[in-house]
Structures are given as structure tokens and as C-alpha cells.
Coordinates of C-alpha atoms in Angstrom, one line a residue:
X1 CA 9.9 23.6 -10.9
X2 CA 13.7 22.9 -11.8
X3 CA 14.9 19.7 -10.7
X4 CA 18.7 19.0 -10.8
X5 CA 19.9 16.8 -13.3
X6 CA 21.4 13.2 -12.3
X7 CA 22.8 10.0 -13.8
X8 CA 20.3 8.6 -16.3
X9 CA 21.4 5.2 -14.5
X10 CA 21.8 5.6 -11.1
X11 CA 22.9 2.2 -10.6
X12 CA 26.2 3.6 -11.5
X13 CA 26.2 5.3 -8.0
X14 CA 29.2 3.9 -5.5
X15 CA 27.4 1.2 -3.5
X16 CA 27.5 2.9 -0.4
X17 CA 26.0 5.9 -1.5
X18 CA 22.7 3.7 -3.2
X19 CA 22.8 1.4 -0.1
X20 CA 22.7 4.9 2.2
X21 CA 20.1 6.2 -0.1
X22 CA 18.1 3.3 -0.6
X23 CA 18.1 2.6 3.0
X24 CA 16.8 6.3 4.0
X25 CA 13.8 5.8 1.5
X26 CA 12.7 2.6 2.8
X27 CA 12.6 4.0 6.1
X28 CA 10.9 7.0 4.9
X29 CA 8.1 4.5 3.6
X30 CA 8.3 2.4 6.3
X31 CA 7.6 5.2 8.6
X32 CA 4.7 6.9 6.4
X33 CA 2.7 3.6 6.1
X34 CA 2.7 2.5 9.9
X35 CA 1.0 5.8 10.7
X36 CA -1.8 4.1 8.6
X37 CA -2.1 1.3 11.3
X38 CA -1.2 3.1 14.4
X39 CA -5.0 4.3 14.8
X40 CA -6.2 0.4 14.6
X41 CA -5.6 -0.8 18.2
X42 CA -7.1 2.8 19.6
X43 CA -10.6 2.6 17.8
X44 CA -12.4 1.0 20.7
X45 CA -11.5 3.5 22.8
X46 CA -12.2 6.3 20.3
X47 CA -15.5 4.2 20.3
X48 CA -16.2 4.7 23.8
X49 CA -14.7 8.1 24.3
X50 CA -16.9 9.7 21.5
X51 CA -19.7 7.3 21.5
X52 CA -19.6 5.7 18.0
X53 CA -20.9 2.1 16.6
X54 CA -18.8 0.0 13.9
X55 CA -20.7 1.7 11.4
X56 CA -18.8 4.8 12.9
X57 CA -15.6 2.7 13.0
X58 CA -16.0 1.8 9.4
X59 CA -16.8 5.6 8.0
X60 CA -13.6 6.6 10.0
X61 CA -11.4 3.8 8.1
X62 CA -12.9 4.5 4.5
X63 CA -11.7 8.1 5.3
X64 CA -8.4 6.7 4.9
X65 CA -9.4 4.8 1.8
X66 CA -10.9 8.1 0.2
X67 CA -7.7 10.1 0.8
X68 CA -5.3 7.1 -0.2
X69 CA -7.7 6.8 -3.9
X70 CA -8.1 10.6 -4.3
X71 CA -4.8 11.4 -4.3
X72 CA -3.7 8.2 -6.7
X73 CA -6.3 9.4 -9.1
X74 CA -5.8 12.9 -8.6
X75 CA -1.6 13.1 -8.3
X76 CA -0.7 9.8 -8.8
X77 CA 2.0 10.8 -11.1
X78 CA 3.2 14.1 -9.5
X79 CA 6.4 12.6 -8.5
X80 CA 6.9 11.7 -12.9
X81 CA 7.0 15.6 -12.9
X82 CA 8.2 17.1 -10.3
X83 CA 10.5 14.0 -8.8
X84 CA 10.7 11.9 -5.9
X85 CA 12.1 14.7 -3.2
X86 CA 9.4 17.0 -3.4
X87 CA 6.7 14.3 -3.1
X88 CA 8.2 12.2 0.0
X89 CA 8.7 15.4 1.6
X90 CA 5.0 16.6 1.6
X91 CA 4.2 13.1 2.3
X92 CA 5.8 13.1 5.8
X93 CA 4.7 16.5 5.9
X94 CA 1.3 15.3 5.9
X95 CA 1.8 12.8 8.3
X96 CA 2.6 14.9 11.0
X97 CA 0.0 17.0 10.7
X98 CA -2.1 13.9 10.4
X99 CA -0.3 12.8 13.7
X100 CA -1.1 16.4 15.7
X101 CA -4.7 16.0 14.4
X102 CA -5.3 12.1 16.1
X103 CA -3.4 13.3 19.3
X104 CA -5.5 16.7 20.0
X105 CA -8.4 15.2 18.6
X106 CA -11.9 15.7 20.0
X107 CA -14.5 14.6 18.3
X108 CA -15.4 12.2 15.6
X109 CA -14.6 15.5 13.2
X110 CA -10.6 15.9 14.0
X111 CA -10.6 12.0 13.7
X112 CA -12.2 12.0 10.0
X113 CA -10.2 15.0 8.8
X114 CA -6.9 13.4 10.2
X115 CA -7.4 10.2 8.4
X116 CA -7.8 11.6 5.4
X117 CA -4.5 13.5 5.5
X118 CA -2.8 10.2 6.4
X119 CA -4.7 8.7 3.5
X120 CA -4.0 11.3 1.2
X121 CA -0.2 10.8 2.5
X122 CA 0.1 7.1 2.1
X123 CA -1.5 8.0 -1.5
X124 CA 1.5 10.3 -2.5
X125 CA 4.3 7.5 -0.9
X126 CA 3.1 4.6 -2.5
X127 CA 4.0 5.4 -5.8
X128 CA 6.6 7.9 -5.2
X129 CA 9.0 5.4 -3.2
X130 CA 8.6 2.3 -5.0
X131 CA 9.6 3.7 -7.8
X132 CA 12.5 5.8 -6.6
X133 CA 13.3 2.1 -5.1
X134 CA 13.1 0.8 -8.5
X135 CA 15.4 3.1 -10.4
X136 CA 18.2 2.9 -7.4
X137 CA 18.1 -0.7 -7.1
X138 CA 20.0 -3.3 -9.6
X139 CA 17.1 -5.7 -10.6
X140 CA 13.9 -5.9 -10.1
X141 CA 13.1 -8.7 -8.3
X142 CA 15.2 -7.0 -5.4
X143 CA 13.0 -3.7 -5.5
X144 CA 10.1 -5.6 -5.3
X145 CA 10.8 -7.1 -2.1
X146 CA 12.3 -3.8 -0.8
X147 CA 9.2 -1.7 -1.6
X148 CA 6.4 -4.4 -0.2
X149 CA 8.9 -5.1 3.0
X150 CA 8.8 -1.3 3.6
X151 CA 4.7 -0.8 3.1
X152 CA 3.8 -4.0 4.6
X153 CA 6.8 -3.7 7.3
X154 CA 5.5 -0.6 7.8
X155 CA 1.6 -1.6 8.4
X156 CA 2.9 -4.3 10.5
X157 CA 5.2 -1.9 13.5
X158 CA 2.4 0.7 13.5
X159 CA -0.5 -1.3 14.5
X160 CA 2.0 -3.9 16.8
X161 CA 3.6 -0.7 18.2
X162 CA 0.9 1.1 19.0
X163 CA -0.9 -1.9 21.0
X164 CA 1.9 -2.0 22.8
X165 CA 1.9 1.5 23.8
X166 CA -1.1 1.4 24.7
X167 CA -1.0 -1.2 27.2
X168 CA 2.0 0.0 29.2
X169 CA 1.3 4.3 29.0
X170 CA -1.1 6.5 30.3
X171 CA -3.7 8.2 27.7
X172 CA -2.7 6.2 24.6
X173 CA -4.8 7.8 22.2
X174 CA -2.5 11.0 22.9
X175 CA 0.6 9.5 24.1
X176 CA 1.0 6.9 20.7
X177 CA 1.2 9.9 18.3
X178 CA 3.1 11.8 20.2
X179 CA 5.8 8.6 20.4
X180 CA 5.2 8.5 16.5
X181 CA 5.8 12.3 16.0
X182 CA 9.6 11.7 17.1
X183 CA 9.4 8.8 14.6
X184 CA 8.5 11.4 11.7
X185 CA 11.2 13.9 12.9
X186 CA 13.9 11.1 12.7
X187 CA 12.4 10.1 9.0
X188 CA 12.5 13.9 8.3
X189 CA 16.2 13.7 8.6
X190 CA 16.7 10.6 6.8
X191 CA 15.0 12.1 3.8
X192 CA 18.3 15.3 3.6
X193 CA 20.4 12.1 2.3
X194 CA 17.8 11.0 -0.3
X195 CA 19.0 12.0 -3.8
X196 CA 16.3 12.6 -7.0
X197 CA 16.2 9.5 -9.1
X198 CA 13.6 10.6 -11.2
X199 CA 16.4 11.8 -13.9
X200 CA 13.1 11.9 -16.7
X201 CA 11.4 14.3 -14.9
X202 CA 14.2 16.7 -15.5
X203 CA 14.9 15.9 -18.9
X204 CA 11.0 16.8 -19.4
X205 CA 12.0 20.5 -17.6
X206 CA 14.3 20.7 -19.7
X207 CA 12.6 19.8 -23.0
X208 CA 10.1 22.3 -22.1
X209 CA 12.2 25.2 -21.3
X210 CA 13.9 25.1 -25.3
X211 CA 10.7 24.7 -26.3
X212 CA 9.5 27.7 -24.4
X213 CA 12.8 29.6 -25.8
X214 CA 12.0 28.5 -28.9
X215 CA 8.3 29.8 -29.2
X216 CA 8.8 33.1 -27.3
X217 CA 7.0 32.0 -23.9
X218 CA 10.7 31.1 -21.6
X219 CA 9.4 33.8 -19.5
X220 CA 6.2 31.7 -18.4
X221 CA 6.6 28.6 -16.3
X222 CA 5.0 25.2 -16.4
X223 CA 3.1 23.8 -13.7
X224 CA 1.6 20.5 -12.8
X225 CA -2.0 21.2 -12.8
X226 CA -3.9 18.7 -10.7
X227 CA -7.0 17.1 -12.1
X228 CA -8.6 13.6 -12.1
X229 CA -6.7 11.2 -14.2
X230 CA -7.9 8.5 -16.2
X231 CA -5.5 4.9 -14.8
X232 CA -3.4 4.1 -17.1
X233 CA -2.8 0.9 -18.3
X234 CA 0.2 -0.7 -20.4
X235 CA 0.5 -1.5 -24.5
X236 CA -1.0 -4.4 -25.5
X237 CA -4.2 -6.9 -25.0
X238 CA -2.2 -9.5 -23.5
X239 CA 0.0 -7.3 -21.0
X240 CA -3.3 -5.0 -19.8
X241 CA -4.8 -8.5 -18.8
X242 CA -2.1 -9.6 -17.1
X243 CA -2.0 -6.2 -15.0
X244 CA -5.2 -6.2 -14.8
X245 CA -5.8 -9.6 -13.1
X246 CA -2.8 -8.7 -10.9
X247 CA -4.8 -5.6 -10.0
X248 CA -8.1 -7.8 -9.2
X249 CA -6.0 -10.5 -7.2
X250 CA -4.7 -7.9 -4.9
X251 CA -8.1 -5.8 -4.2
X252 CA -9.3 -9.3 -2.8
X253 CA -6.6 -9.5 -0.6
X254 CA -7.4 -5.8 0.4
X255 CA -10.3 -7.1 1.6
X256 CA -8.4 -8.9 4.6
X257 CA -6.9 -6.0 5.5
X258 CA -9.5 -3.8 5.8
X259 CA -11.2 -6.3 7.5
X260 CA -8.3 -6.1 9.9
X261 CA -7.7 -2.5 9.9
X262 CA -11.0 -2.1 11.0
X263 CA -12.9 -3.9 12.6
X264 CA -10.9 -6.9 13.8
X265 CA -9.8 -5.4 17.1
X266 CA -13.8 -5.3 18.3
X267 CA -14.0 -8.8 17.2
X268 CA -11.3 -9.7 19.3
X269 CA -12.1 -8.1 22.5
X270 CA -16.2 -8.8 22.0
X271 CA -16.4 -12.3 20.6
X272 CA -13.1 -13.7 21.2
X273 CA -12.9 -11.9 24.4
X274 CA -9.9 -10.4 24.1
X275 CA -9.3 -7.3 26.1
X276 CA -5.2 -6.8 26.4
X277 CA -4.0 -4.0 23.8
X278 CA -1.3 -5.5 22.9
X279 CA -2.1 -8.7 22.0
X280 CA -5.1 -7.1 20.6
X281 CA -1.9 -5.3 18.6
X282 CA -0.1 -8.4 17.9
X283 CA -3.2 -10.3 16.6
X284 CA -4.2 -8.0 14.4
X285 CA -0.1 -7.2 13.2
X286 CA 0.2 -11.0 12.8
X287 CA -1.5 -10.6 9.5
X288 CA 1.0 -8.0 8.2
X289 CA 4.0 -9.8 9.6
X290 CA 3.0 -12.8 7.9
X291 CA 2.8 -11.0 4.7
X292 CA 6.7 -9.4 5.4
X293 CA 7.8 -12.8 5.7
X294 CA 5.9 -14.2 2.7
X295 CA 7.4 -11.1 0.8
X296 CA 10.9 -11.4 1.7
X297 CA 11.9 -15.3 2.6
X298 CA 9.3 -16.9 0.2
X299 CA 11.3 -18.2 -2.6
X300 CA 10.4 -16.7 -5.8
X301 CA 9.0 -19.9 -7.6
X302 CA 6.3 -20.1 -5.0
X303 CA 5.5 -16.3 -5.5
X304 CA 2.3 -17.0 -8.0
X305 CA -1.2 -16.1 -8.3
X306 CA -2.7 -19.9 -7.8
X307 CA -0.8 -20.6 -4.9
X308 CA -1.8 -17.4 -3.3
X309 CA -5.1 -17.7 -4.1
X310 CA -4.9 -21.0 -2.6
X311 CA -3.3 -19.8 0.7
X312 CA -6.2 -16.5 1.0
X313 CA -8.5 -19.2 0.4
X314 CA -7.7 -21.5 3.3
X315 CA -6.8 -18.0 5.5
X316 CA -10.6 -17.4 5.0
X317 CA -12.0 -20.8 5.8
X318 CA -9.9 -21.0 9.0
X319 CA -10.6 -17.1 10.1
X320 CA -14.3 -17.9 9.6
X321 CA -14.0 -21.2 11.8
X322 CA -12.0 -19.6 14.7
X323 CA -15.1 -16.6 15.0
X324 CA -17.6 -19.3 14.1
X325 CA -16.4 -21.4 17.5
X326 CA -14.8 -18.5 19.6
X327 CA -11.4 -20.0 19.0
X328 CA -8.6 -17.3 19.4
X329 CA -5.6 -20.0 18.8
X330 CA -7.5 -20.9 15.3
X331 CA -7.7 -17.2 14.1
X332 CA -4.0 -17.0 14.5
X333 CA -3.7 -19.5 11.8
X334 CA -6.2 -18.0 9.8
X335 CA -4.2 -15.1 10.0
X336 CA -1.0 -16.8 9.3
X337 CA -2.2 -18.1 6.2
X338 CA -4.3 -15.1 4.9
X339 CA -1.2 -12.6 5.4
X340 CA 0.7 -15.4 3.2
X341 CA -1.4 -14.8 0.8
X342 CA -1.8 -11.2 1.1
X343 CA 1.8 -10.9 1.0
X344 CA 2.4 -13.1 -2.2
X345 CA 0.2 -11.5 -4.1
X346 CA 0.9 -8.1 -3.4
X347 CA 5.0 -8.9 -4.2
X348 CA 3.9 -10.6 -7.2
X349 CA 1.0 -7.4 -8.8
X350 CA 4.1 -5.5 -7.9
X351 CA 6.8 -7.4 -9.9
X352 CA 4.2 -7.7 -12.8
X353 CA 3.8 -3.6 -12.3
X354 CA 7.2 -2.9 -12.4
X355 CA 7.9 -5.4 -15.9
X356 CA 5.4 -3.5 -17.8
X357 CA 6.1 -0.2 -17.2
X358 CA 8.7 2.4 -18.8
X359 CA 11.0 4.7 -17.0
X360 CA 8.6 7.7 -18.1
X361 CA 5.4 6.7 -16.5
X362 CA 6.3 4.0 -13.6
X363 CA 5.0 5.9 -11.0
X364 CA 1.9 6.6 -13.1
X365 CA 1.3 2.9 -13.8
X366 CA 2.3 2.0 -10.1
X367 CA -0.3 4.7 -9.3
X368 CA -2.6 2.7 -10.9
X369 CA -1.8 -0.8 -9.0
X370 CA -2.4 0.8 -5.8
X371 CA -5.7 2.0 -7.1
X372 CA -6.7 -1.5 -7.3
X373 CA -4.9 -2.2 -4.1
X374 CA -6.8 0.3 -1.8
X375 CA -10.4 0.3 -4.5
X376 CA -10.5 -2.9 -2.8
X377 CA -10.5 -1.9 0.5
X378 CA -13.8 0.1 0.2
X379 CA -17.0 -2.5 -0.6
X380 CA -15.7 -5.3 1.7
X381 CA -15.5 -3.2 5.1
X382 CA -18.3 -1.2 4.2
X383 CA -20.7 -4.4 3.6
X384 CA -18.7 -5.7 6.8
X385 CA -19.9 -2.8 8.3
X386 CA -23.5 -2.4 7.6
X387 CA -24.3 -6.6 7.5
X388 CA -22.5 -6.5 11.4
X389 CA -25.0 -4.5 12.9
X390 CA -27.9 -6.1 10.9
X391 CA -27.5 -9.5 11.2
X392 CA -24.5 -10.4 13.3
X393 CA -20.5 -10.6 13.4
X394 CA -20.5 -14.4 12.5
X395 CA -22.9 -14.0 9.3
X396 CA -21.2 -10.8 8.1
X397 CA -17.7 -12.0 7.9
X398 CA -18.8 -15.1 6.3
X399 CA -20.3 -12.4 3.8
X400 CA -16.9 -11.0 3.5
X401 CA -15.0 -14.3 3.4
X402 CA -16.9 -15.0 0.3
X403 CA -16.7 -11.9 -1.4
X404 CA -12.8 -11.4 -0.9
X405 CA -12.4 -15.6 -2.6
X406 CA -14.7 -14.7 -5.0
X407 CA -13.1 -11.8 -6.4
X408 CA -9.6 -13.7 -6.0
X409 CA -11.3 -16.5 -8.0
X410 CA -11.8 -14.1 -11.0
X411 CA -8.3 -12.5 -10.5
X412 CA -7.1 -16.0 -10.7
X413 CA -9.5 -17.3 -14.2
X414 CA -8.0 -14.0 -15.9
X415 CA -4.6 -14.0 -14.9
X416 CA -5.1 -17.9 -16.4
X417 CA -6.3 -16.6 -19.5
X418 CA -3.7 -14.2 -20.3
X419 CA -1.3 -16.9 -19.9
X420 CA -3.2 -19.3 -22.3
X421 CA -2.9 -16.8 -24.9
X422 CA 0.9 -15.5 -24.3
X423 CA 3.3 -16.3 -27.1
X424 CA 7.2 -15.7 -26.5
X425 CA 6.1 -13.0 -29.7
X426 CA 3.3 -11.2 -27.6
X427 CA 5.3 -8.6 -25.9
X428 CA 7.5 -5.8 -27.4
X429 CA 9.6 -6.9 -24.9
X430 CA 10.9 -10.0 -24.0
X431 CA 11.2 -9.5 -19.9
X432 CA 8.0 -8.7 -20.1
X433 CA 6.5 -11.6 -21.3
X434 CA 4.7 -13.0 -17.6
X435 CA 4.5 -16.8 -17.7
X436 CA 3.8 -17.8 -14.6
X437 CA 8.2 -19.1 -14.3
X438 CA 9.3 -16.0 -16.4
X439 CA 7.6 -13.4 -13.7
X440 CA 9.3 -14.4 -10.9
X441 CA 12.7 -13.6 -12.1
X442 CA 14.9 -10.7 -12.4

């Protein structure tokens, strides 16, 4: 595939045209990434309609998880070679025909096959857009925000939206995704205005086609072959641990949200007794709104690992409480506090991400930091899931709550380490040496 070539810097763009272009992708994003939400308010009807458990409920999530993981492993870096167009159009390709699937849907099969092409969409976006983000956008603190406002803004509208929905119309498991079809169509057009940014990938087409030229073989063409790939990880002892604990702090706070993504709405409506969709909606949304506005109005000194640690922490102790004593008002602040956290920490992995990678594998090494992100998603809701049914709601999110500080406690000790051990000397480059003051700047 021949890409066109473009500005090695497109920075240099006029303003308008980056502001116009950066806008369109974060819509595209933002759009992709509620479709990963809109299902949560609908499962307890799905429940009833086709007759499944939590168990069920939790199979159907992991799904998700299993496309979202698959495709990072499998063509995490497609957009490094074929460029950032291609890929966000087949992800909002995917989408819709993820969308047609959950609004004919029949059957427990349809529902399982259709979250696994929005999985396997949100897998191709993450990477793709952040890193288009990152190379339109003059520093990097900036693109940080924009990316995690877009994916978390994104999780946060799809699940609110469709509680909404589904309170005020008639058969909301259709009607919803039929509403968020039009959403795709308007995101379809948003994405003609998009330019490539991914300037490398055509210098590689390039570099390949003299080479082909030069050996004979111009006549042949070079394809992406997909296959499992090994994650990558950056140069250097000192900068894999400090991507690495990055990694680990955000798969713990993946453990909220599948938590929430799951099976939250049957906890609200059967031991908090709430039964109103929208709240329903809203409760469960209140975790990714808190994490937009922990992304994007939390000042960036207070965008670390310990205080974000701290805040999942006490999210976890309160959300526990609030189910512990029926308290609906209580798991609000829970949830205030544990989207916090999962917002700071997901800002900061990406920050860290985005400072240790190069131009010619960011969305390869991005890949990877999503891997952890949705990895982490897997063995919390699926012990959720199987210790709810056996020994309760109460004793199984307490089983969760400590698995998900755990694992943020060992994030937390390693990213410590690494920063015991920097030197200003450590890293070939001097913006990416990550002190916990250096990594919060531009």
C-alpha cells in the first residue's frame, strides 16, 4: 500500500487546519470507544430477555476484552505501516457492524460475536488515534490529555447515553444502536478531513520500493502480514521499569472498570435497589466522568503514581462500604474517588508511553500500554464473576477490591524503584528521564 507522503513535522500545519484535524480524530475516538459502554446499562435486560446469569454477563464482557487484546497483539502496529487513515477507517467500519449485530441480535450468539468486533475495533483505535494525536499536537503533555479525554470521554457518553435512552424509548436494546448508528455515520464524515500523520510509514514504502528496484523484485508488492507479536518494550533497564510499572498501575485500575462495565448495573438495581436506567446510566458513567475530569483539570503535579494509588485505594474502601451497608449515596463517592484514580493513572502510563517511545514505533509501544490496560480487565471480572455466584456480591467484591490495591501496590513499589535508581545520565535522552516532577511536564 502507497501512502501519500506529508510533512515530517506536521506541527508546521496552519493552526486551523491541525485544530480541524485534531478535532475530527478525537471525535472519531470518542465515538469508537462509547460504543464499548453503550451495551453496559442493557445487560440486565439482555439477562432476562435471553435468560443468562452474571457468569453469562461476564463471558459476554471478556468477549470485548478478547477482541480489544487480540487485535493489540495481533495488529497493534498496523497503523506504523500502513498509516493512521486506513486503520480508523476500518475501525468505525467495525463498529457499525458491531452496532447492526447488538440491535438485530437474538441470542446470546449475535451478542458474543458483536462484542468481539467492537473489541477488536476499540483494539485498532486505541493505538491508531493517540498516536496520530501525538504527532499533530505541539507537546506532549497536551496529547495526553486529548487522547485519555477522547477514550475515557468516550466510555463515559456511551454508557450515560444509553441509560438515558433507555429510560425514555420504547425497545432500547434496538432503539440505542440504532441512535448510535447515526452517531457512526456523522464520525464517518468527520474522518474525509483527517490527514495521514504517520509520515514514517511512507518513508518505509518508499525505502522498500528502491530496494525492490534495486534487487529486481519492484514488480512484487509488500504486505503487512498479520501474526502474533511479541510487546515491545523500550531501550534500557531503567526506562522498561518505569513503563512497565506504569503498565501494572493501570491494569489495576482496569480492574474498576470492568468491574463497572460489567457487573455494576446488577449491583445497583439488586442490592442497592436501584431500578431507573438512567441513573443506573449515570451511576455507573460517574466513574468515567470522574476520570475525564481527573484527566483534563487535574493539575499536572498531582498527576503521579502515589497519589493515584492513594485515591484507587480509598475509591475501593468506600465502594466496598457503600455495598457492605446498601448505601447508594456512599458508592457515589466511591466512585468519585476511584475514577480519580483511574483517570490519573491512565494520563500519567500514557505520558510515560509517549516519552519513551520514537516516531517509528509509537503506536507499536502504545499498542503495548493498552495491552496492560485491557490484560487487566480479564482476571478481576472473571473472579468477580465466578466468587458472585458462589459466595455472594458482598464477599466477591471485597475479593476484587483487594486484588485491584494489591496489584496497584506493586505498580506503585516498582515504579519507586525505578526512580531510586534513575540518574540524570540513565537515559539516552534527557525528556525521558521520568522523576516523578520531570514526567509531568512537556
Amino acid at each position: 500500500m502507497t501512502l501519500a507522503r506529508y510533512p515530517a513535522d506536521l506541527t508546521a500545519q496552519p493552526h486551523a487546519h491541525r485544530v480541524l484535524a485534531v478535532g475530527a480524530i478525537v471525535f472519531v475516538y470518542t465515538v469508537v470507544m462509547a460504543g464499548g459502554t453503550l451495551t453496559i446499562p442493557l445487560y440486565v435486560l439482555w439477562a432476562s430477555q435471553f435468560g443468562f446469569g452474571s457468569l453469562t454477563t461476564v463471558v459476554v464482557f471478556i468477549a470485548y476484552v478478547v477482541g480489544v487484546v487480540g487485535t493489540l497483539l495481533v495488529a497493534g502496529s498496523l497503523s506504523d505501516a500502513v498509516g493512521r487513515r486506513p486503520v480508523l477507517a476500518l475501525s468505525l467500519t467495525l463498529t457499525a457492524l458491531s452496532t447492526v449485530g447488538f440491535a438485530l441480535a437474538d441470542g446470546l450468539t449475535v451478542l458474543l460475536i458483536s462484542r468481539v468486533l467492537s473489541g477488536v475495533a476499540t483494539g485498532l483505535i486505541t493505538a491508531t488515534a493517540t498516536s496520530a494525536i501525538a504527532e499533530l499536537v505541539r507537546g506532549r503533555r497536551t496529547a495526553a490529555v486529548l487522547s485519555t479525554a477522547a477514550n475515557v470521554g468516550g466510555l463515559s457518553l456511551g454508557v450515560v447515553a444509553a441509560g438515558v435512552l433507555a429510560q425514555c424509548v420504547t425497545a432500547p436494546t434496538h432503539t440505542v444502536f440504532w441512535c448510535y448508528l447515526a452517531t457512526c455515520a456523522v464520525a464517518g464524515v468527520s474522518w474525509l478531513v483527517i490527514p495521514e500523520t504517520a509520515d514514517r510509514a511512507a518513508d518505509k514504502t518508499a525505502d522498500r520500493a528502491a530496494d525492490r528496484a534495486a534487487d529486481g523484485t519492484a514488480g512484487r508488492t509488500v504486505r503487512w502480514q498479520p501474526r502474533i507479536r511479541r510487546p515491545v518494550l523500550p531501550d534500557g533497564a531503567n526506562r522498561v521499569r518505569s513503563f512497565v510499572a506504569s503498565g501494572v498501575l493501570v491494569a489495576a485500575s482496569s480492574g474498576v472498570n470492568g468491574f463497572f462495565s460489567s457487573l455494576a448495573p446488577a449491583f445497583l438495581r439488586d442490592d442497592l435497589g436501584v431500578s431507573n436506567f438512567a441513573v443506573i446510566g449515570v451511576g455507573v458513567g460517574t466513574l468515567f466522568i470522574s476520570a475525564l475530569l481527573a484527566q483534563t483539570v487535574a493539575p499536572a503535579a498531582l498527576v503521579r503514581r502515589d497519589i493515584g494509588t492513594a485515591l484507587l485505594a480509598v475509591g475501593m474502601i468506600v465502594i466496598e462500604a457503600a455495598l457492605w451497608t446498601h448505601s447508594a449515596p456512599l458508592f457515589i463517592v466511591g466512585t468519585v474517588f476511584a475514577g480519580a484514580a483511574v483517570g490519573m493513572l491512565f494520563r500519567h502510563g500514557l505520558s510515560v508511553t509517549d516519552a519513551l517511545c520514537h516516531p517509528g514505533n509509537r503506536a507499536e509501544l502504545t499498542a503495548t500500554y493498552f495491552l496492560f490496560l485491557y490484560s487487566g480487565l480479564v482476571v478481576p471480572v472473571l473472579v468477580l464473576g465466578l466468587a458472585d455466584q458462589a459466595v455472594g456480591t458482598r464477599a466477591s467484591s471485597t475479593m476484587l477490591a483487594a486484588l485491584v490495591v494489591s496489584t496497584a501496590l506493586v505498580g506503585l513499589a516498582l515504579g519507586r524503584r525505578t526512580e531510586s535508581t534513575s540518574t540524570p545520565d540513565t537515559f539516552s535522552r534527557p525528556s525521558t528521564h521520568l522523576t516523578p516532577v520531570e514526567e509531568n511536564h512537556e
